[in-house]
Amino acid sequence: MIATPQSPVKFNPFAPGFREDPYTTYQGLRQQNPIHNTLDMWIMTKYQDIIQVLNSDAVSVNYIPQYVVQQKVGDIPGLVELGQKAIVFTDPPDHARLRRLAGQAFSNTNINAHTAHVQQLIAELVAPKIPEESFDFAQIAHQIPLYTLSHLLGIPQEYIKTIDEYIHRVRSILEPSLLTKMRIRRIEQDLQSCLAIFQEIIDRRKTHLGDDLLSKLIQARVGEDRLSDSELGIACVMTYVAGHETSKGLLTNGVLAFMQHPEQWQIFRQGKATSKQVINEILRFDPPLQQTVRLAVSDLQVGSHTIRKGEKMLLCLASANRDEDQFDNANTFDITRDAAAQIAFGHGIHNCLGQMIARLEGQLLFTYLCEHVQEMRFGANDYRWHPEGFITRTLTCLPVSFIPAS
């Protein structure tokens, strides 16, 4: 947060301490300078302003693909195609077409059909750790979405570790501040390698269809229209890119919130809040996706400010979720509140297609912990936030000690 006696506070994610606590900055911005232009973009921090932009047809989600091409790093056909065919980067009408097709696979019914498997996975990963004096929960939170997504898509075991390594680097595409020319070239290489693996799996799956989501994507039809092989591959890539780190963040940020507010854990264990309420409040209180970017494709008015065509906007979703005008006692972690209006997964036509997967993982994890863990305490070492980027905010290390339920 930047401030001088002559100027109002401004957004500065590179300021010392921002990564550890962005919420003090967000609160100052909401109160003093909720919409302002800095770092070559418009910063928006209030709930209703952000909802307006997310609902507007005057904005585009294609800023990052355009930025990548503008860097002139040479031949990057994979990233160009990703920008044209990934749901997260496409605008209407292409977006509507892709979502209608992919939505047939990512339905609540199809995802919930795998509940028993995810429950078993969580038990197998967590149960051996509960007796340990201290362990890094971030490692468990990495594995839960990795193996859940792989199971849902029907990815053979032998590919999972390699895909994880590639996706870890490809996901940098969501962080514009990290996209140096060298990194863009490396992302292109990893993306091409990842797409080659998925194409091999797709070719095999077409003749051995099952109940997995990749089979459902292959079979999805709207009239005669279907997803092409390249669209199928990109859908697989983006399922991991958009679904892994955010799910990991939901789980780690939730455990952290409960350790910081132990009375809330006891409220949950006493049955005074549902698992759905818990997940909504974690997402509201400390969302993994902190911001999202939009590009103005025509002039639009937000409050007293005119955003001109070609200007970009950084929408601070995490700030909106702490907006005092939207949520009472917004800085308080309260799992008994109705936090359904939180926008951690976005809003409008671009709300997250796969959010049901993250919600399922979260509800099943915290239900399991509720039954088996009486108390969650901080482990021997300090927890650490991911040191790069600021669009997402997730923990790389979270030492914990679980006291078993009697």
Short mmCIF file of C-alpha atoms in Angstrom, two decimals:
data_model
loop_
_atom_site.label_atom_id
_atom_site.label_comp_id
_atom_site.label_asym_id
_atom_site.label_seq_id
_atom_site.Cartn_x
_atom_site.Cartn_y
_atom_site.Cartn_z
CA MET A 1 0.00 0.00 0.00
CA ILE A 2 1.50 3.35 -1.09
CA ALA A 3 0.55 6.60 0.64
CA THR A 4 1.97 10.09 1.09
CA PRO A 5 0.51 13.12 2.88
CA GLN A 6 -0.46 14.51 -0.55
CA SER A 7 -1.84 11.39 -2.22
CA PRO A 8 -4.36 8.68 -1.31
CA VAL A 9 -3.37 5.11 -0.62
CA LYS A 10 -2.65 2.97 -3.70
CA PHE A 11 -2.42 -0.74 -4.41
CA ASN A 12 1.12 -2.16 -4.22
CA PRO A 13 1.36 -5.97 -4.05
CA PHE A 14 5.16 -5.75 -3.92
CA ALA A 15 5.17 -3.89 -0.58
CA PRO A 16 6.78 -5.73 2.37
CA GLY A 17 4.24 -7.79 4.26
CA PHE A 18 1.54 -7.71 1.59
CA ARG A 19 1.81 -11.42 0.82
CA GLU A 20 1.50 -12.31 4.51
CA ASP A 21 -1.43 -9.92 5.07
CA PRO A 22 -3.11 -8.39 2.02
CA TYR A 23 -6.34 -7.74 3.91
CA THR A 24 -5.15 -4.68 5.85
CA THR A 25 -4.22 -3.13 2.51
CA TYR A 26 -7.55 -4.09 0.95
CA GLN A 27 -9.45 -2.51 3.85
CA GLY A 28 -7.51 0.73 3.50
CA LEU A 29 -8.21 0.78 -0.23
CA ARG A 30 -11.94 0.12 0.20
CA GLN A 31 -12.18 2.96 2.69
CA GLN A 32 -9.90 5.53 1.03
CA ASN A 33 -9.38 4.73 -2.65
CA PRO A 34 -11.64 1.87 -3.80
CA ILE A 35 -11.11 2.52 -7.53
CA HIS A 36 -7.83 3.96 -8.78
CA ASN A 37 -5.28 3.60 -11.56
CA THR A 38 -1.79 2.42 -10.67
CA LEU A 39 0.79 0.01 -12.11
CA ASP A 40 -0.83 0.61 -15.55
CA MET A 41 -4.21 -0.83 -14.54
CA TRP A 42 -7.42 0.05 -12.76
CA ILE A 43 -7.66 -1.43 -9.26
CA MET A 44 -11.14 -2.29 -7.96
CA THR A 45 -11.77 -3.38 -4.39
CA LYS A 46 -15.52 -3.02 -3.63
CA TYR A 47 -17.97 -5.90 -4.02
CA GLN A 48 -20.66 -4.12 -6.07
CA ASP A 49 -18.12 -2.49 -8.42
CA ILE A 50 -16.49 -5.85 -9.11
CA ILE A 51 -19.86 -7.57 -9.64
CA GLN A 52 -20.74 -4.84 -12.17
CA VAL A 53 -17.54 -5.45 -14.14
CA LEU A 54 -17.87 -9.25 -14.03
CA ASN A 55 -21.40 -8.93 -15.42
CA SER A 56 -20.46 -6.42 -18.12
CA ASP A 57 -20.25 -7.25 -21.83
CA ALA A 58 -17.82 -4.34 -22.17
CA VAL A 59 -14.94 -6.45 -20.80
CA SER A 60 -12.87 -9.39 -22.03
CA VAL A 61 -11.07 -12.24 -20.22
CA ASN A 62 -8.51 -12.49 -23.03
CA TYR A 63 -5.94 -10.07 -21.59
CA ILE A 64 -3.32 -12.68 -20.62
CA PRO A 65 -3.24 -14.42 -24.06
CA GLN A 66 -2.95 -11.02 -25.75
CA TYR A 67 -0.15 -10.01 -23.38
CA VAL A 68 1.76 -13.24 -24.08
CA VAL A 69 1.58 -12.70 -27.87
CA GLN A 70 2.68 -9.07 -27.48
CA GLN A 71 5.93 -10.21 -25.84
CA LYS A 72 7.11 -11.46 -29.28
CA VAL A 73 9.00 -14.47 -27.93
CA GLY A 74 8.87 -16.42 -31.20
CA ASP A 75 6.75 -19.40 -32.21
CA ILE A 76 4.38 -20.39 -29.39
CA PRO A 77 1.54 -22.30 -31.09
CA GLY A 78 0.48 -24.08 -27.90
CA LEU A 79 -0.04 -20.89 -25.94
CA VAL A 80 -1.78 -19.21 -28.88
CA GLU A 81 -4.20 -22.13 -29.10
CA LEU A 82 -4.67 -22.12 -25.32
CA GLY A 83 -5.73 -18.48 -25.53
CA GLN A 84 -8.25 -19.32 -28.25
CA LYS A 85 -9.72 -22.53 -26.81
CA ALA A 86 -9.50 -22.44 -22.99
CA ILE A 87 -12.81 -21.56 -21.36
CA VAL A 88 -11.07 -19.29 -18.86
CA PHE A 89 -9.62 -17.10 -21.67
CA THR A 90 -12.49 -16.99 -24.18
CA ASP A 91 -15.32 -14.48 -24.59
CA PRO A 92 -18.80 -14.99 -26.09
CA PRO A 93 -19.78 -16.58 -28.39
CA ASP A 94 -16.82 -19.01 -28.22
CA HIS A 95 -17.07 -19.18 -24.45
CA ALA A 96 -20.74 -20.12 -24.49
CA ARG A 97 -20.09 -22.92 -27.00
CA LEU A 98 -17.20 -24.40 -25.00
CA ARG A 99 -19.07 -24.12 -21.72
CA ARG A 100 -22.19 -25.84 -23.08
CA LEU A 101 -20.08 -28.79 -24.20
CA ALA A 102 -17.73 -29.01 -21.20
CA GLY A 103 -20.59 -28.41 -18.78
CA GLN A 104 -22.10 -31.75 -19.80
CA ALA A 105 -19.06 -33.48 -18.27
CA PHE A 106 -18.55 -31.18 -15.28
CA SER A 107 -22.08 -31.60 -13.94
CA ASN A 108 -22.79 -32.04 -10.24
CA THR A 109 -24.15 -35.52 -10.95
CA ASN A 110 -21.00 -36.66 -12.75
CA ILE A 111 -18.71 -35.22 -10.07
CA ASN A 112 -20.72 -36.48 -7.10
CA ALA A 113 -20.63 -39.98 -8.58
CA HIS A 114 -16.98 -40.11 -7.46
CA THR A 115 -17.64 -39.07 -3.84
CA ALA A 116 -16.78 -42.46 -2.35
CA HIS A 117 -13.43 -42.53 -4.12
CA VAL A 118 -12.49 -39.03 -2.88
CA GLN A 119 -13.56 -39.98 0.67
CA GLN A 120 -11.30 -43.04 0.55
CA LEU A 121 -8.41 -41.00 -0.89
CA ILE A 122 -8.68 -38.42 1.93
CA ALA A 123 -8.78 -41.15 4.58
CA GLU A 124 -5.73 -42.89 3.12
CA LEU A 125 -3.73 -39.65 2.98
CA VAL A 126 -4.77 -38.11 6.30
CA ALA A 127 -5.24 -41.05 8.70
CA PRO A 128 -1.54 -42.03 8.92
CA LYS A 129 -0.60 -38.42 9.69
CA ILE A 130 -2.96 -37.80 12.62
CA PRO A 131 -0.77 -39.65 15.20
CA GLU A 132 2.40 -37.82 14.10
CA GLU A 133 3.75 -35.12 16.38
CA SER A 134 3.93 -32.65 13.48
CA PHE A 135 3.63 -32.84 9.70
CA ASP A 136 3.36 -30.52 6.70
CA PHE A 137 -0.31 -30.36 5.78
CA ALA A 138 0.53 -28.50 2.55
CA GLN A 139 1.93 -31.75 1.17
CA ILE A 140 -1.35 -33.56 1.87
CA ALA A 141 -3.29 -30.62 0.40
CA HIS A 142 -1.18 -30.90 -2.77
CA GLN A 143 -1.95 -34.60 -3.16
CA ILE A 144 -5.71 -34.48 -2.57
CA PRO A 145 -6.61 -32.38 -5.67
CA LEU A 146 -3.82 -33.93 -7.76
CA TYR A 147 -5.16 -37.46 -7.30
CA THR A 148 -8.81 -36.37 -7.27
CA LEU A 149 -8.49 -34.60 -10.63
CA SER A 150 -6.49 -37.49 -12.06
CA HIS A 151 -9.15 -39.98 -10.95
CA LEU A 152 -12.00 -37.83 -12.28
CA LEU A 153 -10.33 -37.55 -15.69
CA GLY A 154 -9.28 -41.21 -15.69
CA ILE A 155 -5.55 -40.45 -16.00
CA PRO A 156 -3.41 -43.61 -15.78
CA GLN A 157 -1.20 -43.71 -12.69
CA GLU A 158 2.05 -43.72 -14.65
CA TYR A 159 1.37 -40.24 -16.07
CA ILE A 160 0.35 -38.41 -12.90
CA LYS A 161 3.78 -37.42 -11.53
CA THR A 162 4.94 -36.12 -14.93
CA ILE A 163 1.74 -34.17 -15.48
CA ASP A 164 2.10 -32.65 -12.00
CA GLU A 165 5.61 -31.43 -12.82
CA TYR A 166 4.53 -29.85 -16.12
CA ILE A 167 1.37 -28.26 -14.70
CA HIS A 168 3.33 -26.72 -11.82
CA ARG A 169 5.20 -24.61 -14.37
CA VAL A 170 2.36 -24.12 -16.89
CA ARG A 171 0.11 -22.60 -14.20
CA SER A 172 2.39 -19.52 -14.20
CA ILE A 173 0.32 -18.46 -17.23
CA LEU A 174 -2.27 -17.19 -14.74
CA GLU A 175 0.25 -14.74 -13.20
CA PRO A 176 1.01 -11.91 -15.68
CA SER A 177 3.65 -10.42 -13.36
CA LEU A 178 5.74 -13.60 -13.75
CA LEU A 179 5.61 -13.82 -17.55
CA THR A 180 9.12 -12.97 -18.64
CA LYS A 181 10.10 -13.95 -22.17
CA MET A 182 12.21 -16.81 -20.85
CA ARG A 183 9.37 -18.12 -18.71
CA ILE A 184 6.88 -17.90 -21.59
CA ARG A 185 9.19 -20.03 -23.74
CA ARG A 186 9.49 -22.60 -20.93
CA ILE A 187 5.72 -22.66 -20.44
CA GLU A 188 5.30 -23.32 -24.17
CA GLN A 189 7.67 -26.30 -23.96
CA ASP A 190 5.93 -27.75 -20.90
CA LEU A 191 2.50 -27.12 -22.38
CA GLN A 192 3.41 -28.96 -25.59
CA SER A 193 4.76 -31.90 -23.57
CA CYS A 194 1.60 -31.96 -21.46
CA LEU A 195 -0.68 -31.78 -24.51
CA ALA A 196 1.22 -34.69 -26.09
CA ILE A 197 0.53 -36.84 -23.01
CA PHE A 198 -3.14 -35.92 -22.99
CA GLN A 199 -3.47 -36.61 -26.73
CA GLU A 200 -2.08 -40.10 -26.16
CA ILE A 201 -4.64 -40.65 -23.38
CA ILE A 202 -7.48 -39.18 -25.49
CA ASP A 203 -6.67 -41.46 -28.44
CA ARG A 204 -6.83 -44.50 -26.19
CA ARG A 205 -9.93 -43.33 -24.31
CA LYS A 206 -11.98 -42.92 -27.49
CA THR A 207 -12.03 -46.70 -27.88
CA HIS A 208 -12.34 -47.43 -24.14
CA LEU A 209 -14.95 -45.00 -22.83
CA GLY A 210 -15.82 -45.10 -19.13
CA ASP A 211 -17.48 -43.07 -16.38
CA ASP A 212 -14.60 -40.59 -16.10
CA LEU A 213 -14.96 -36.92 -17.05
CA LEU A 214 -12.63 -37.22 -20.05
CA SER A 215 -14.98 -39.85 -21.51
CA LYS A 216 -17.88 -37.49 -20.83
CA LEU A 217 -16.02 -34.65 -22.59
CA ILE A 218 -15.36 -36.89 -25.60
CA GLN A 219 -19.06 -37.82 -25.77
CA ALA A 220 -20.40 -34.27 -25.20
CA ARG A 221 -22.58 -33.02 -28.08
CA VAL A 222 -24.68 -29.99 -28.89
CA GLY A 223 -26.42 -31.03 -32.09
CA GLU A 224 -23.58 -32.11 -34.37
CA ASP A 225 -21.01 -29.98 -32.53
CA ARG A 226 -18.41 -31.59 -30.28
CA LEU A 227 -15.02 -30.77 -28.77
CA SER A 228 -12.07 -31.26 -31.11
CA ASP A 229 -8.99 -33.22 -30.00
CA SER A 230 -7.09 -29.98 -29.35
CA GLU A 231 -10.02 -28.62 -27.31
CA LEU A 232 -10.12 -31.86 -25.32
CA GLY A 233 -6.40 -31.62 -24.59
CA ILE A 234 -6.66 -28.00 -23.52
CA ALA A 235 -9.66 -28.85 -21.31
CA CYS A 236 -7.50 -31.44 -19.54
CA VAL A 237 -4.63 -28.99 -19.09
CA MET A 238 -6.89 -26.27 -17.72
CA THR A 239 -8.65 -28.69 -15.36
CA TYR A 240 -5.29 -29.06 -13.60
CA VAL A 241 -4.07 -25.47 -14.10
CA ALA A 242 -7.27 -23.90 -12.74
CA GLY A 243 -8.28 -26.71 -10.40
CA HIS A 244 -5.19 -27.90 -8.58
CA GLU A 245 -3.57 -24.90 -6.91
CA THR A 246 -6.90 -23.29 -6.02
CA SER A 247 -8.17 -26.50 -4.41
CA LYS A 248 -4.91 -26.90 -2.52
CA GLY A 249 -5.31 -23.30 -1.33
CA LEU A 250 -8.87 -23.91 -0.18
CA LEU A 251 -7.70 -26.83 1.98
CA THR A 252 -4.59 -25.19 3.44
CA ASN A 253 -6.16 -21.78 3.96
CA GLY A 254 -9.08 -23.49 5.68
CA VAL A 255 -6.88 -25.44 8.08
CA LEU A 256 -4.90 -22.27 8.79
CA ALA A 257 -8.10 -20.32 9.50
CA PHE A 258 -9.29 -22.99 11.94
CA MET A 259 -5.92 -23.02 13.73
CA GLN A 260 -6.08 -19.24 14.04
CA HIS A 261 -9.69 -19.44 15.27
CA PRO A 262 -9.89 -22.66 17.35
CA GLU A 263 -13.33 -21.73 18.71
CA GLN A 264 -14.69 -22.06 15.17
CA TRP A 265 -13.36 -25.61 14.95
CA GLN A 266 -15.26 -26.51 18.10
CA ILE A 267 -18.42 -24.90 16.68
CA PHE A 268 -18.07 -27.13 13.62
CA ARG A 269 -17.43 -30.23 15.74
CA GLN A 270 -20.55 -29.43 17.78
CA GLY A 271 -22.64 -29.54 14.59
CA LYS A 272 -23.55 -25.86 14.65
CA ALA A 273 -22.49 -25.29 11.02
CA THR A 274 -22.67 -27.44 7.89
CA SER A 275 -19.70 -28.40 5.75
CA LYS A 276 -21.17 -26.25 2.97
CA GLN A 277 -21.19 -23.23 5.30
CA VAL A 278 -17.59 -23.98 6.28
CA ILE A 279 -16.39 -24.04 2.67
CA ASN A 280 -18.23 -20.83 1.75
CA GLU A 281 -16.74 -19.03 4.74
CA ILE A 282 -13.20 -20.25 4.03
CA LEU A 283 -13.60 -19.07 0.43
CA ARG A 284 -14.92 -15.72 1.62
CA PHE A 285 -12.40 -15.18 4.41
CA ASP A 286 -9.19 -16.21 2.64
CA PRO A 287 -9.70 -17.21 -1.01
CA PRO A 288 -6.82 -18.81 -2.97
CA LEU A 289 -7.71 -16.72 -6.05
CA GLN A 290 -7.14 -13.19 -4.82
CA GLN A 291 -7.61 -11.25 -8.05
CA THR A 292 -8.72 -11.62 -11.65
CA VAL A 293 -7.94 -9.48 -14.70
CA ARG A 294 -10.30 -7.98 -17.26
CA LEU A 295 -9.67 -5.90 -20.40
CA ALA A 296 -12.09 -3.17 -21.48
CA VAL A 297 -13.27 -3.76 -25.05
CA SER A 298 -15.41 -0.62 -24.95
CA ASP A 299 -15.72 2.32 -22.56
CA LEU A 300 -17.56 1.62 -19.32
CA GLN A 301 -18.50 3.67 -16.28
CA VAL A 302 -17.79 2.24 -12.83
CA GLY A 303 -18.82 4.59 -10.08
CA SER A 304 -17.44 8.01 -10.96
CA HIS A 305 -14.65 6.55 -13.11
CA THR A 306 -14.64 5.99 -16.87
CA ILE A 307 -12.64 2.94 -17.95
CA ARG A 308 -11.53 3.45 -21.55
CA LYS A 309 -11.39 0.81 -24.25
CA GLY A 310 -8.04 -1.00 -24.09
CA GLU A 311 -7.46 -0.36 -20.39
CA LYS A 312 -7.07 -3.31 -18.04
CA MET A 313 -8.66 -3.85 -14.65
CA LEU A 314 -7.46 -5.86 -11.65
CA LEU A 315 -10.53 -7.02 -9.73
CA CYS A 316 -9.60 -7.79 -6.12
CA LEU A 317 -11.97 -10.66 -5.38
CA ALA A 318 -10.49 -11.21 -1.91
CA SER A 319 -11.16 -7.58 -1.05
CA ALA A 320 -14.75 -7.85 -2.29
CA ASN A 321 -15.22 -10.84 0.01
CA ARG A 322 -14.20 -8.65 2.97
CA ASP A 323 -16.38 -5.69 1.94
CA GLU A 324 -18.13 -4.37 5.05
CA ASP A 325 -21.04 -3.14 2.92
CA GLN A 326 -21.70 -6.72 1.79
CA PHE A 327 -20.79 -8.86 4.83
CA ASP A 328 -21.33 -7.99 8.49
CA ASN A 329 -18.14 -8.18 10.58
CA ALA A 330 -16.34 -8.96 7.34
CA ASN A 331 -12.90 -9.42 8.93
CA THR A 332 -14.24 -12.07 11.31
CA PHE A 333 -14.00 -15.78 10.45
CA ASP A 334 -17.49 -17.04 11.30
CA ILE A 335 -18.56 -20.40 9.90
CA THR A 336 -22.16 -19.92 11.05
CA ARG A 337 -22.74 -16.98 8.70
CA ASP A 338 -24.36 -17.23 5.28
CA ALA A 339 -21.39 -16.56 3.01
CA ALA A 340 -23.00 -17.89 -0.19
CA ALA A 341 -22.60 -14.48 -1.86
CA GLN A 342 -18.78 -14.73 -1.79
CA ILE A 343 -17.14 -14.55 -5.21
CA ALA A 344 -13.97 -16.60 -4.70
CA PHE A 345 -14.81 -18.62 -7.83
CA GLY A 346 -15.78 -15.54 -9.83
CA HIS A 347 -19.25 -14.47 -10.88
CA GLY A 348 -21.41 -14.37 -13.99
CA ILE A 349 -20.67 -16.29 -17.17
CA HIS A 350 -17.06 -16.92 -16.12
CA ASN A 351 -17.72 -18.34 -12.68
CA CYS A 352 -15.55 -21.42 -12.24
CA LEU A 353 -16.92 -24.44 -14.13
CA GLY A 354 -15.07 -26.92 -11.93
CA GLN A 355 -15.78 -25.32 -8.55
CA MET A 356 -17.93 -28.31 -7.57
CA ILE A 357 -14.77 -30.42 -7.50
CA ALA A 358 -13.02 -28.06 -5.08
CA ARG A 359 -16.16 -27.85 -2.94
CA LEU A 360 -16.43 -31.64 -2.83
CA GLU A 361 -12.79 -32.02 -1.79
CA GLY A 362 -13.18 -29.35 0.88
CA GLN A 363 -16.43 -30.64 2.33
CA LEU A 364 -15.17 -34.22 2.46
CA LEU A 365 -11.81 -33.23 4.00
CA PHE A 366 -13.26 -31.07 6.76
CA THR A 367 -16.00 -33.60 7.49
CA TYR A 368 -13.30 -36.27 7.90
CA LEU A 369 -11.20 -34.02 10.14
CA CYS A 370 -14.28 -33.11 12.17
CA GLU A 371 -14.84 -36.80 12.93
CA HIS A 372 -11.22 -37.67 13.67
CA VAL A 373 -9.46 -34.54 14.96
CA GLN A 374 -10.36 -32.87 18.24
CA GLU A 375 -7.96 -29.96 17.88
CA MET A 376 -5.64 -28.54 15.21
CA ARG A 377 -2.47 -26.82 16.44
CA PHE A 378 0.45 -25.12 14.73
CA GLY A 379 3.43 -27.41 14.17
CA ALA A 380 7.05 -26.90 15.14
CA ASN A 381 7.95 -24.56 12.26
CA ASP A 382 6.40 -21.45 10.74
CA TYR A 383 4.04 -21.67 7.78
CA ARG A 384 5.11 -20.10 4.46
CA TRP A 385 3.22 -18.50 1.59
CA HIS A 386 4.13 -19.15 -2.04
CA PRO A 387 6.79 -16.52 -2.82
CA GLU A 388 5.80 -15.76 -6.43
CA GLY A 389 2.88 -13.89 -7.98
CA PHE A 390 -0.09 -12.25 -6.33
CA ILE A 391 -3.12 -13.37 -8.39
CA THR A 392 -3.19 -16.53 -6.27
CA ARG A 393 -2.21 -16.84 -2.61
CA THR A 394 -1.48 -20.33 -1.33
CA LEU A 395 0.71 -21.93 1.31
CA THR A 396 3.80 -23.91 0.35
CA CYS A 397 4.37 -25.14 3.92
CA LEU A 398 1.89 -25.56 6.78
CA PRO A 399 3.27 -27.54 9.74
CA VAL A 400 0.41 -28.82 11.89
CA SER A 401 -0.22 -31.04 14.86
CA PHE A 402 -3.57 -32.85 15.05
CA ILE A 403 -4.96 -33.96 18.41
CA PRO A 404 -7.00 -37.11 17.72
CA ALA A 405 -10.66 -37.18 18.69
CA SER A 406 -11.37 -39.52 21.60
#
